[in-house]
Amino acid sequence: MTDVDNSRQSVKSLFKMLDVLEAFSSSDPELSVVEIARRTGLPRTTVHRIVDSLRSVGFLEQDASRDRYRLGLKLFELGGTALTNLPLYREAPPFVDTLAKLSGEDVHLCIFDGAQMVFVSRRSQIAARPHNTVITMEASPCHSTSVGKAALAFQSEVVIDRVIRAGLPRFTPQTIVEPNELRSELAAIRTRGYSIDDCEHEGELRCVGAPIRNSAGRVFAAISASGPARRVTMQRVPELARMVMTHAELLSIRLGYQPGQDDNSNSERGPRGRSGPPARAGSGAGLTQAR
């Protein structure tokens, strides 16, 4: 076998390891070899070998009593290192804190990883909430959350199609599960500049989100304010939307974004909605519209 062949084989092995790691999720934190093989399409013998290798370096941990595996702490250590080195993570705290204080609601900051949203930061209010809490670096779906829809709306059609093909699971009676309905919702978000999670991910929890752009004008993250639907009423959505959009734009500018700057990657979208920056926070454009 030549050096080139060895290199190709190493790359293939690396991709197989990544497939195994990506088989785990927030909803399925522990998997057996059989389940991993089913999800990845890899032979069980191959999965056994990969799992043993990943366990030996701390990327996987084994529950000996049930012969099941979970992601190891080593991955969280690496993820934490990557997170703290992100410009967004370093620059966001003042904006997240201020939005939480002004809105009086929980604030979430997430990055779009190409398929779902990964939590970077959260600020919670002191009062108890009737919904589940989240931890840093936990993943969240795009179609049912305000941060997810705010980020997904400004991606290319290729990315939107990929997310839809991966499935639109229902979390509450309000969840959007029809592709055409989701596309219409994303078009509305592009027009008004903000998104609404109308109790679509968790019952009785309403959220308002807005996209965050990098120095190239590309939407890569989103920020949201959320609270119990009895307090975050639809009548209050316009007020929250102005706050969220303002802080999203200010944080984007802090990251190097110039208002009015076009993102060429979104030009693939075609006639559905605009591909430019979100409506200016102070304009109030579309603030009376809700899904």
PDB file of C-alpha atoms in Angstrom:
ATOM      1  CA  MET A   1       0.000   0.000   0.000  1.00  0.00           C
ATOM      2  CA  THR A   2       1.400   3.403  -1.012  1.00  0.00           C
ATOM      3  CA  ASP A   3       1.588   6.516   1.154  1.00  0.00           C
ATOM      4  CA  VAL A   4      -1.352   7.942  -0.798  1.00  0.00           C
ATOM      5  CA  ASP A   5      -3.412   4.830  -0.099  1.00  0.00           C
ATOM      6  CA  ASN A   6      -2.517   5.005   3.575  1.00  0.00           C
ATOM      7  CA  SER A   7      -3.547   8.648   3.679  1.00  0.00           C
ATOM      8  CA  ARG A   8      -6.894   7.917   2.049  1.00  0.00           C
ATOM      9  CA  GLN A   9      -7.517   5.041   4.434  1.00  0.00           C
ATOM     10  CA  SER A  10      -6.751   7.288   7.397  1.00  0.00           C
ATOM     11  CA  VAL A  11      -9.214   9.889   6.154  1.00  0.00           C
ATOM     12  CA  LYS A  12     -11.908   7.225   5.731  1.00  0.00           C
ATOM     13  CA  SER A  13     -11.270   5.975   9.259  1.00  0.00           C
ATOM     14  CA  LEU A  14     -11.527   9.521  10.594  1.00  0.00           C
ATOM     15  CA  PHE A  15     -14.882  10.045   8.902  1.00  0.00           C
ATOM     16  CA  LYS A  16     -16.159   6.783  10.366  1.00  0.00           C
ATOM     17  CA  MET A  17     -15.134   7.933  13.841  1.00  0.00           C
ATOM     18  CA  LEU A  18     -16.976  11.206  13.304  1.00  0.00           C
ATOM     19  CA  ASP A  19     -20.052   9.279  12.157  1.00  0.00           C
ATOM     20  CA  VAL A  20     -19.984   7.298  15.392  1.00  0.00           C
ATOM     21  CA  LEU A  21     -19.651  10.429  17.546  1.00  0.00           C
ATOM     22  CA  GLU A  22     -22.427  12.202  15.664  1.00  0.00           C
ATOM     23  CA  ALA A  23     -24.772   9.276  16.264  1.00  0.00           C
ATOM     24  CA  PHE A  24     -25.226  10.586  19.811  1.00  0.00           C
ATOM     25  CA  SER A  25     -27.616  13.445  20.521  1.00  0.00           C
ATOM     26  CA  SER A  26     -29.346  15.271  23.359  1.00  0.00           C
ATOM     27  CA  SER A  27     -32.378  13.017  22.951  1.00  0.00           C
ATOM     28  CA  ASP A  28     -30.234   9.857  22.720  1.00  0.00           C
ATOM     29  CA  PRO A  29     -27.226  10.396  25.001  1.00  0.00           C
ATOM     30  CA  GLU A  30     -26.522   6.678  25.422  1.00  0.00           C
ATOM     31  CA  LEU A  31     -26.327   4.098  22.635  1.00  0.00           C
ATOM     32  CA  SER A  32     -25.372   0.453  22.259  1.00  0.00           C
ATOM     33  CA  VAL A  33     -23.089  -0.851  19.528  1.00  0.00           C
ATOM     34  CA  VAL A  34     -26.135  -2.221  17.711  1.00  0.00           C
ATOM     35  CA  GLU A  35     -27.849   1.173  17.803  1.00  0.00           C
ATOM     36  CA  ILE A  36     -24.711   2.965  16.626  1.00  0.00           C
ATOM     37  CA  ALA A  37     -24.327   0.498  13.759  1.00  0.00           C
ATOM     38  CA  ARG A  38     -27.948   1.035  12.760  1.00  0.00           C
ATOM     39  CA  ARG A  39     -27.603   4.816  12.791  1.00  0.00           C
ATOM     40  CA  THR A  40     -24.291   4.983  10.954  1.00  0.00           C
ATOM     41  CA  GLY A  41     -24.762   2.087   8.555  1.00  0.00           C
ATOM     42  CA  LEU A  42     -21.374   0.706   9.601  1.00  0.00           C
ATOM     43  CA  PRO A  43     -20.779  -3.012  10.293  1.00  0.00           C
ATOM     44  CA  ARG A  44     -20.939  -3.973  13.964  1.00  0.00           C
ATOM     45  CA  THR A  45     -17.332  -5.185  13.920  1.00  0.00           C
ATOM     46  CA  THR A  46     -16.233  -1.788  12.624  1.00  0.00           C
ATOM     47  CA  VAL A  47     -18.304   0.000  15.253  1.00  0.00           C
ATOM     48  CA  HIS A  48     -16.806  -2.203  17.984  1.00  0.00           C
ATOM     49  CA  ARG A  49     -13.296  -1.297  16.852  1.00  0.00           C
ATOM     50  CA  ILE A  50     -14.044   2.422  16.609  1.00  0.00           C
ATOM     51  CA  VAL A  51     -15.835   2.503  19.954  1.00  0.00           C
ATOM     52  CA  ASP A  52     -12.883   0.819  21.661  1.00  0.00           C
ATOM     53  CA  SER A  53     -10.495   3.367  20.140  1.00  0.00           C
ATOM     54  CA  LEU A  54     -12.653   6.334  21.129  1.00  0.00           C
ATOM     55  CA  ARG A  55     -13.079   4.970  24.641  1.00  0.00           C
ATOM     56  CA  SER A  56      -9.336   4.534  25.051  1.00  0.00           C
ATOM     57  CA  VAL A  57      -8.739   8.268  24.488  1.00  0.00           C
ATOM     58  CA  GLY A  58     -11.693   9.457  26.571  1.00  0.00           C
ATOM     59  CA  PHE A  59     -14.006  10.488  23.732  1.00  0.00           C
ATOM     60  CA  LEU A  60     -16.529   7.824  24.779  1.00  0.00           C
ATOM     61  CA  GLU A  61     -17.429   6.364  28.148  1.00  0.00           C
ATOM     62  CA  GLN A  62     -18.975   2.948  28.725  1.00  0.00           C
ATOM     63  CA  ASP A  63     -21.736   1.991  31.106  1.00  0.00           C
ATOM     64  CA  ALA A  64     -20.457  -1.497  31.895  1.00  0.00           C
ATOM     65  CA  SER A  65     -23.691  -2.658  33.484  1.00  0.00           C
ATOM     66  CA  ARG A  66     -25.699  -2.099  30.301  1.00  0.00           C
ATOM     67  CA  ASP A  67     -23.038  -2.225  27.620  1.00  0.00           C
ATOM     68  CA  ARG A  68     -24.004   1.240  26.425  1.00  0.00           C
ATOM     69  CA  TYR A  69     -21.841   4.222  25.558  1.00  0.00           C
ATOM     70  CA  ARG A  70     -22.037   7.984  25.972  1.00  0.00           C
ATOM     71  CA  LEU A  71     -19.873  10.920  24.935  1.00  0.00           C
ATOM     72  CA  GLY A  72     -16.850  11.315  27.194  1.00  0.00           C
ATOM     73  CA  LEU A  73     -15.738  14.304  29.205  1.00  0.00           C
ATOM     74  CA  LYS A  74     -12.731  14.751  26.933  1.00  0.00           C
ATOM     75  CA  LEU A  75     -15.074  15.965  24.199  1.00  0.00           C
ATOM     76  CA  PHE A  76     -16.628  18.499  26.562  1.00  0.00           C
ATOM     77  CA  GLU A  77     -13.159  19.739  27.483  1.00  0.00           C
ATOM     78  CA  LEU A  78     -12.310  20.244  23.814  1.00  0.00           C
ATOM     79  CA  GLY A  79     -15.693  21.820  23.160  1.00  0.00           C
ATOM     80  CA  GLY A  80     -15.223  24.205  26.059  1.00  0.00           C
ATOM     81  CA  THR A  81     -11.840  25.244  24.705  1.00  0.00           C
ATOM     82  CA  ALA A  82     -13.313  25.862  21.258  1.00  0.00           C
ATOM     83  CA  LEU A  83     -16.217  27.793  22.754  1.00  0.00           C
ATOM     84  CA  THR A  84     -14.106  30.171  24.823  1.00  0.00           C
ATOM     85  CA  ASN A  85     -11.966  30.952  21.778  1.00  0.00           C
ATOM     86  CA  LEU A  86     -14.957  32.090  19.710  1.00  0.00           C
ATOM     87  CA  PRO A  87     -15.157  35.873  19.165  1.00  0.00           C
ATOM     88  CA  LEU A  88     -18.923  35.608  19.703  1.00  0.00           C
ATOM     89  CA  TYR A  89     -18.390  34.061  23.131  1.00  0.00           C
ATOM     90  CA  ARG A  90     -15.926  36.783  24.125  1.00  0.00           C
ATOM     91  CA  GLU A  91     -17.937  39.745  22.837  1.00  0.00           C
ATOM     92  CA  ALA A  92     -21.486  38.657  23.671  1.00  0.00           C
ATOM     93  CA  PRO A  93     -21.778  38.907  27.502  1.00  0.00           C
ATOM     94  CA  PRO A  94     -22.574  42.664  27.737  1.00  0.00           C
ATOM     95  CA  PHE A  95     -25.268  42.365  25.065  1.00  0.00           C
ATOM     96  CA  VAL A  96     -26.779  39.213  26.568  1.00  0.00           C
ATOM     97  CA  ASP A  97     -26.811  40.750  30.052  1.00  0.00           C
ATOM     98  CA  THR A  98     -28.359  44.021  28.896  1.00  0.00           C
ATOM     99  CA  LEU A  99     -31.074  42.293  26.869  1.00  0.00           C
ATOM    100  CA  ALA A 100     -31.935  40.103  29.867  1.00  0.00           C
ATOM    101  CA  LYS A 101     -32.206  43.142  32.142  1.00  0.00           C
ATOM    102  CA  LEU A 102     -34.266  45.238  29.721  1.00  0.00           C
ATOM    103  CA  SER A 103     -36.623  42.442  28.712  1.00  0.00           C
ATOM    104  CA  GLY A 104     -36.918  40.796  32.106  1.00  0.00           C
ATOM    105  CA  GLU A 105     -36.866  37.442  30.311  1.00  0.00           C
ATOM    106  CA  ASP A 106     -34.434  34.592  29.744  1.00  0.00           C
ATOM    107  CA  VAL A 107     -31.943  35.223  26.944  1.00  0.00           C
ATOM    108  CA  HIS A 108     -30.320  32.548  24.794  1.00  0.00           C
ATOM    109  CA  LEU A 109     -27.387  32.947  22.410  1.00  0.00           C
ATOM    110  CA  CYS A 110     -26.788  30.146  19.912  1.00  0.00           C
ATOM    111  CA  ILE A 111     -24.571  29.315  16.937  1.00  0.00           C
ATOM    112  CA  PHE A 112     -25.863  27.577  13.809  1.00  0.00           C
ATOM    113  CA  ASP A 113     -23.724  24.506  13.110  1.00  0.00           C
ATOM    114  CA  GLY A 114     -25.207  23.748   9.705  1.00  0.00           C
ATOM    115  CA  ALA A 115     -27.990  21.541  11.012  1.00  0.00           C
ATOM    116  CA  GLN A 116     -29.041  22.743  14.461  1.00  0.00           C
ATOM    117  CA  MET A 117     -28.409  25.439  17.028  1.00  0.00           C
ATOM    118  CA  VAL A 118     -25.715  25.065  19.695  1.00  0.00           C
ATOM    119  CA  PHE A 119     -26.140  27.081  22.885  1.00  0.00           C
ATOM    120  CA  VAL A 120     -23.253  29.424  23.626  1.00  0.00           C
ATOM    121  CA  SER A 121     -24.677  31.481  26.464  1.00  0.00           C
ATOM    122  CA  ARG A 122     -27.783  31.887  28.573  1.00  0.00           C
ATOM    123  CA  ARG A 123     -28.961  34.421  31.113  1.00  0.00           C
ATOM    124  CA  SER A 124     -31.862  33.314  33.306  1.00  0.00           C
ATOM    125  CA  GLN A 125     -34.087  35.428  35.493  1.00  0.00           C
ATOM    126  CA  ILE A 126     -34.203  34.649  39.200  1.00  0.00           C
ATOM    127  CA  ALA A 127     -37.849  33.613  39.291  1.00  0.00           C
ATOM    128  CA  ALA A 128     -38.595  29.933  38.677  1.00  0.00           C
ATOM    129  CA  ARG A 129     -39.661  29.007  35.186  1.00  0.00           C
ATOM    130  CA  PRO A 130     -42.207  26.313  34.199  1.00  0.00           C
ATOM    131  CA  HIS A 131     -39.986  25.090  31.376  1.00  0.00           C
ATOM    132  CA  ASN A 132     -36.832  23.029  31.120  1.00  0.00           C
ATOM    133  CA  THR A 133     -33.493  24.742  31.533  1.00  0.00           C
ATOM    134  CA  VAL A 134     -30.633  24.300  29.076  1.00  0.00           C
ATOM    135  CA  ILE A 135     -26.909  24.056  29.502  1.00  0.00           C
ATOM    136  CA  THR A 136     -24.130  25.599  27.481  1.00  0.00           C
ATOM    137  CA  MET A 137     -23.341  23.667  24.293  1.00  0.00           C
ATOM    138  CA  GLU A 138     -26.630  21.761  24.298  1.00  0.00           C
ATOM    139  CA  ALA A 139     -28.124  21.486  20.810  1.00  0.00           C
ATOM    140  CA  SER A 140     -31.547  22.733  19.755  1.00  0.00           C
ATOM    141  CA  PRO A 141     -33.537  22.140  16.531  1.00  0.00           C
ATOM    142  CA  CYS A 142     -33.972  24.862  13.935  1.00  0.00           C
ATOM    143  CA  HIS A 143     -37.611  24.445  12.927  1.00  0.00           C
ATOM    144  CA  SER A 144     -39.211  24.770  16.364  1.00  0.00           C
ATOM    145  CA  THR A 145     -37.155  27.440  18.159  1.00  0.00           C
ATOM    146  CA  SER A 146     -36.893  31.177  17.631  1.00  0.00           C
ATOM    147  CA  VAL A 147     -33.084  31.098  17.495  1.00  0.00           C
ATOM    148  CA  GLY A 148     -33.220  28.243  15.009  1.00  0.00           C
ATOM    149  CA  LYS A 149     -35.720  29.885  12.687  1.00  0.00           C
ATOM    150  CA  ALA A 150     -33.936  33.243  12.929  1.00  0.00           C
ATOM    151  CA  ALA A 151     -30.693  31.644  11.725  1.00  0.00           C
ATOM    152  CA  LEU A 152     -32.205  29.199   9.229  1.00  0.00           C
ATOM    153  CA  ALA A 153     -34.238  31.892   7.465  1.00  0.00           C
ATOM    154  CA  PHE A 154     -31.066  33.541   6.176  1.00  0.00           C
ATOM    155  CA  GLN A 155     -29.305  30.396   4.959  1.00  0.00           C
ATOM    156  CA  SER A 156     -29.161  29.227   1.351  1.00  0.00           C
ATOM    157  CA  GLU A 157     -31.899  27.020  -0.104  1.00  0.00           C
ATOM    158  CA  VAL A 158     -29.405  24.150  -0.081  1.00  0.00           C
ATOM    159  CA  VAL A 159     -29.045  24.397   3.692  1.00  0.00           C
ATOM    160  CA  ILE A 160     -32.775  24.869   4.265  1.00  0.00           C
ATOM    161  CA  ASP A 161     -33.526  21.804   2.128  1.00  0.00           C
ATOM    162  CA  ARG A 162     -30.992  19.765   4.089  1.00  0.00           C
ATOM    163  CA  VAL A 163     -32.569  20.705   7.416  1.00  0.00           C
ATOM    164  CA  ILE A 164     -36.040  19.855   6.118  1.00  0.00           C
ATOM    165  CA  ARG A 165     -34.896  16.496   4.726  1.00  0.00           C
ATOM    166  CA  ALA A 166     -33.431  15.606   8.124  1.00  0.00           C
ATOM    167  CA  GLY A 167     -36.961  15.753   9.514  1.00  0.00           C
ATOM    168  CA  LEU A 168     -39.259  18.179  11.316  1.00  0.00           C
ATOM    169  CA  PRO A 169     -40.281  16.364  14.508  1.00  0.00           C
ATOM    170  CA  ARG A 170     -43.261  17.611  16.466  1.00  0.00           C
ATOM    171  CA  PHE A 171     -42.644  18.824  20.016  1.00  0.00           C
ATOM    172  CA  THR A 172     -45.983  20.503  20.746  1.00  0.00           C
ATOM    173  CA  PRO A 173     -49.293  20.920  18.880  1.00  0.00           C
ATOM    174  CA  GLN A 174     -47.906  24.251  17.624  1.00  0.00           C
ATOM    175  CA  THR A 175     -44.727  22.848  16.036  1.00  0.00           C
ATOM    176  CA  ILE A 176     -44.353  23.467  12.306  1.00  0.00           C
ATOM    177  CA  VAL A 177     -43.919  20.041  10.722  1.00  0.00           C
ATOM    178  CA  GLU A 178     -44.935  20.748   7.107  1.00  0.00           C
ATOM    179  CA  PRO A 179     -42.045  21.822   4.818  1.00  0.00           C
ATOM    180  CA  ASN A 180     -44.107  24.364   2.876  1.00  0.00           C
ATOM    181  CA  GLU A 181     -45.387  25.960   6.067  1.00  0.00           C
ATOM    182  CA  LEU A 182     -41.839  26.222   7.380  1.00  0.00           C
ATOM    183  CA  ARG A 183     -40.665  27.813   4.128  1.00  0.00           C
ATOM    184  CA  SER A 184     -43.454  30.388   4.368  1.00  0.00           C
ATOM    185  CA  GLU A 185     -42.495  31.104   7.969  1.00  0.00           C
ATOM    186  CA  LEU A 186     -38.834  31.581   7.014  1.00  0.00           C
ATOM    187  CA  ALA A 187     -39.838  33.975   4.230  1.00  0.00           C
ATOM    188  CA  ALA A 188     -41.853  36.029   6.729  1.00  0.00           C
ATOM    189  CA  ILE A 189     -38.872  36.111   9.079  1.00  0.00           C
ATOM    190  CA  ARG A 190     -36.626  37.431   6.304  1.00  0.00           C
ATOM    191  CA  THR A 191     -39.129  40.211   5.668  1.00  0.00           C
ATOM    192  CA  ARG A 192     -39.708  41.354   9.228  1.00  0.00           C
ATOM    193  CA  GLY A 193     -36.228  40.559  10.590  1.00  0.00           C
ATOM    194  CA  TYR A 194     -37.218  38.490  13.625  1.00  0.00           C
ATOM    195  CA  SER A 195     -38.672  35.083  14.490  1.00  0.00           C
ATOM    196  CA  ILE A 196     -41.283  33.801  16.920  1.00  0.00           C
ATOM    197  CA  ASP A 197     -41.446  30.479  18.722  1.00  0.00           C
ATOM    198  CA  ASP A 198     -45.143  30.482  19.568  1.00  0.00           C
ATOM    199  CA  CYS A 199     -45.061  27.600  22.077  1.00  0.00           C
ATOM    200  CA  GLU A 200     -43.666  25.424  19.269  1.00  0.00           C
ATOM    201  CA  HIS A 201     -40.795  23.801  21.141  1.00  0.00           C
ATOM    202  CA  GLU A 202     -42.104  23.809  24.701  1.00  0.00           C
ATOM    203  CA  GLY A 203     -45.720  24.262  25.702  1.00  0.00           C
ATOM    204  CA  GLU A 204     -46.511  27.630  27.284  1.00  0.00           C
ATOM    205  CA  LEU A 205     -43.107  29.080  26.346  1.00  0.00           C
ATOM    206  CA  ARG A 206     -42.976  31.911  23.809  1.00  0.00           C
ATOM    207  CA  CYS A 207     -39.715  33.277  22.374  1.00  0.00           C
ATOM    208  CA  VAL A 208     -38.625  36.051  20.028  1.00  0.00           C
ATOM    209  CA  GLY A 209     -35.327  35.732  18.144  1.00  0.00           C
ATOM    210  CA  ALA A 210     -33.167  37.667  15.696  1.00  0.00           C
ATOM    211  CA  PRO A 211     -30.166  36.755  13.507  1.00  0.00           C
ATOM    212  CA  ILE A 212     -26.554  37.677  14.238  1.00  0.00           C
ATOM    213  CA  ARG A 213     -24.123  38.351  11.381  1.00  0.00           C
ATOM    214  CA  ASN A 214     -20.357  38.088  11.164  1.00  0.00           C
ATOM    215  CA  SER A 215     -17.952  40.528   9.517  1.00  0.00           C
ATOM    216  CA  ALA A 216     -18.787  39.073   6.096  1.00  0.00           C
ATOM    217  CA  GLY A 217     -22.495  39.727   6.610  1.00  0.00           C
ATOM    218  CA  ARG A 218     -23.291  36.039   6.973  1.00  0.00           C
ATOM    219  CA  VAL A 219     -25.877  34.912   9.518  1.00  0.00           C
ATOM    220  CA  PHE A 220     -24.146  32.384  11.750  1.00  0.00           C
ATOM    221  CA  ALA A 221     -25.898  32.776  15.103  1.00  0.00           C
ATOM    222  CA  ALA A 222     -29.028  34.096  16.766  1.00  0.00           C
ATOM    223  CA  ILE A 223     -30.195  35.566  20.050  1.00  0.00           C
ATOM    224  CA  SER A 224     -33.600  35.329  21.703  1.00  0.00           C
ATOM    225  CA  ALA A 225     -35.676  36.438  24.668  1.00  0.00           C
ATOM    226  CA  SER A 226     -38.142  33.919  26.059  1.00  0.00           C
ATOM    227  CA  GLY A 227     -40.645  33.541  28.856  1.00  0.00           C
ATOM    228  CA  PRO A 228     -43.982  32.021  29.864  1.00  0.00           C
ATOM    229  CA  ALA A 229     -46.673  32.659  27.253  1.00  0.00           C
ATOM    230  CA  ARG A 230     -48.923  34.194  29.911  1.00  0.00           C
ATOM    231  CA  ARG A 231     -46.370  37.005  30.274  1.00  0.00           C
ATOM    232  CA  VAL A 232     -44.807  37.058  26.808  1.00  0.00           C
ATOM    233  CA  THR A 233     -48.142  37.660  25.113  1.00  0.00           C
ATOM    234  CA  MET A 234     -48.528  38.199  21.379  1.00  0.00           C
ATOM    235  CA  GLN A 235     -49.334  41.838  22.180  1.00  0.00           C
ATOM    236  CA  ARG A 236     -45.914  42.142  23.814  1.00  0.00           C
ATOM    237  CA  VAL A 237     -44.041  40.498  20.920  1.00  0.00           C
ATOM    238  CA  PRO A 238     -43.437  43.777  18.995  1.00  0.00           C
ATOM    239  CA  GLU A 239     -41.801  45.347  22.061  1.00  0.00           C
ATOM    240  CA  LEU A 240     -39.556  42.314  22.627  1.00  0.00           C
ATOM    241  CA  ALA A 241     -38.779  42.103  18.914  1.00  0.00           C
ATOM    242  CA  ARG A 242     -37.418  45.655  18.905  1.00  0.00           C
ATOM    243  CA  MET A 243     -35.168  44.864  21.875  1.00  0.00           C
ATOM    244  CA  VAL A 244     -33.929  41.572  20.451  1.00  0.00           C
ATOM    245  CA  MET A 245     -33.294  42.998  16.974  1.00  0.00           C
ATOM    246  CA  THR A 246     -31.437  45.980  18.418  1.00  0.00           C
ATOM    247  CA  HIS A 247     -29.123  43.803  20.488  1.00  0.00           C
ATOM    248  CA  ALA A 248     -28.617  41.349  17.631  1.00  0.00           C
ATOM    249  CA  GLU A 249     -27.566  44.169  15.319  1.00  0.00           C
ATOM    250  CA  LEU A 250     -25.313  45.819  17.903  1.00  0.00           C
ATOM    251  CA  LEU A 251     -23.588  42.514  18.609  1.00  0.00           C
ATOM    252  CA  SER A 252     -23.218  41.915  14.863  1.00  0.00           C
ATOM    253  CA  ILE A 253     -21.590  45.341  14.484  1.00  0.00           C
ATOM    254  CA  ARG A 254     -19.272  44.523  17.386  1.00  0.00           C
ATOM    255  CA  LEU A 255     -18.220  41.426  15.425  1.00  0.00           C
ATOM    256  CA  GLY A 256     -17.386  43.518  12.355  1.00  0.00           C
ATOM    257  CA  TYR A 257     -20.676  43.559  10.480  1.00  0.00           C
ATOM    258  CA  GLN A 258     -21.514  46.740   8.576  1.00  0.00           C
ATOM    259  CA  PRO A 259     -25.271  47.458   8.315  1.00  0.00           C
ATOM    260  CA  GLY A 260     -26.394  47.261   4.702  1.00  0.00           C
ATOM    261  CA  GLN A 261     -23.662  44.766   3.892  1.00  0.00           C
ATOM    262  CA  ASP A 262     -24.822  41.979   1.567  1.00  0.00           C
ATOM    263  CA  ASP A 263     -24.152  38.304   2.186  1.00  0.00           C
ATOM    264  CA  ASN A 264     -23.480  36.702  -1.185  1.00  0.00           C
ATOM    265  CA  SER A 265     -24.052  33.209   0.184  1.00  0.00           C
ATOM    266  CA  ASN A 266     -27.748  33.993   0.569  1.00  0.00           C
ATOM    267  CA  SER A 267     -28.122  34.998  -3.077  1.00  0.00           C
ATOM    268  CA  GLU A 268     -28.753  31.323  -3.852  1.00  0.00           C
ATOM    269  CA  ARG A 269     -32.174  31.696  -2.293  1.00  0.00           C
ATOM    270  CA  GLY A 270     -33.833  33.156  -5.370  1.00  0.00           C
ATOM    271  CA  PRO A 271     -37.162  34.993  -5.243  1.00  0.00           C
ATOM    272  CA  ARG A 272     -38.226  33.874  -1.757  1.00  0.00           C
ATOM    273  CA  GLY A 273     -37.692  36.775   0.603  1.00  0.00           C
ATOM    274  CA  ARG A 274     -34.773  39.117   0.690  1.00  0.00           C
ATOM    275  CA  SER A 275     -31.208  38.009   1.156  1.00  0.00           C
ATOM    276  CA  GLY A 276     -29.858  41.213   2.651  1.00  0.00           C
ATOM    277  CA  PRO A 277     -29.530  42.202   6.312  1.00  0.00           C
ATOM    278  CA  PRO A 278     -32.500  42.125   8.686  1.00  0.00           C
ATOM    279  CA  ALA A 279     -34.742  45.137   9.101  1.00  0.00           C
ATOM    280  CA  ARG A 280     -33.055  47.806  11.185  1.00  0.00           C
ATOM    281  CA  ALA A 281     -34.072  47.429  14.795  1.00  0.00           C
ATOM    282  CA  GLY A 282     -35.260  50.999  15.070  1.00  0.00           C
ATOM    283  CA  SER A 283     -37.444  50.898  11.965  1.00  0.00           C
ATOM    284  CA  GLY A 284     -40.192  48.711  13.434  1.00  0.00           C
ATOM    285  CA  ALA A 285     -40.602  47.066  10.023  1.00  0.00           C
ATOM    286  CA  GLY A 286     -43.096  44.241  10.229  1.00  0.00           C
ATOM    287  CA  LEU A 287     -43.243  44.338  14.031  1.00  0.00           C
ATOM    288  CA  THR A 288     -47.015  43.935  14.100  1.00  0.00           C
ATOM    289  CA  GLN A 289     -46.888  40.677  12.178  1.00  0.00           C
ATOM    290  CA  ALA A 290     -46.767  37.340  13.967  1.00  0.00           C
ATOM    291  CA  ARG A 291     -47.077  33.765  12.878  1.00  0.00           C
TER     292      ARG A 291
END
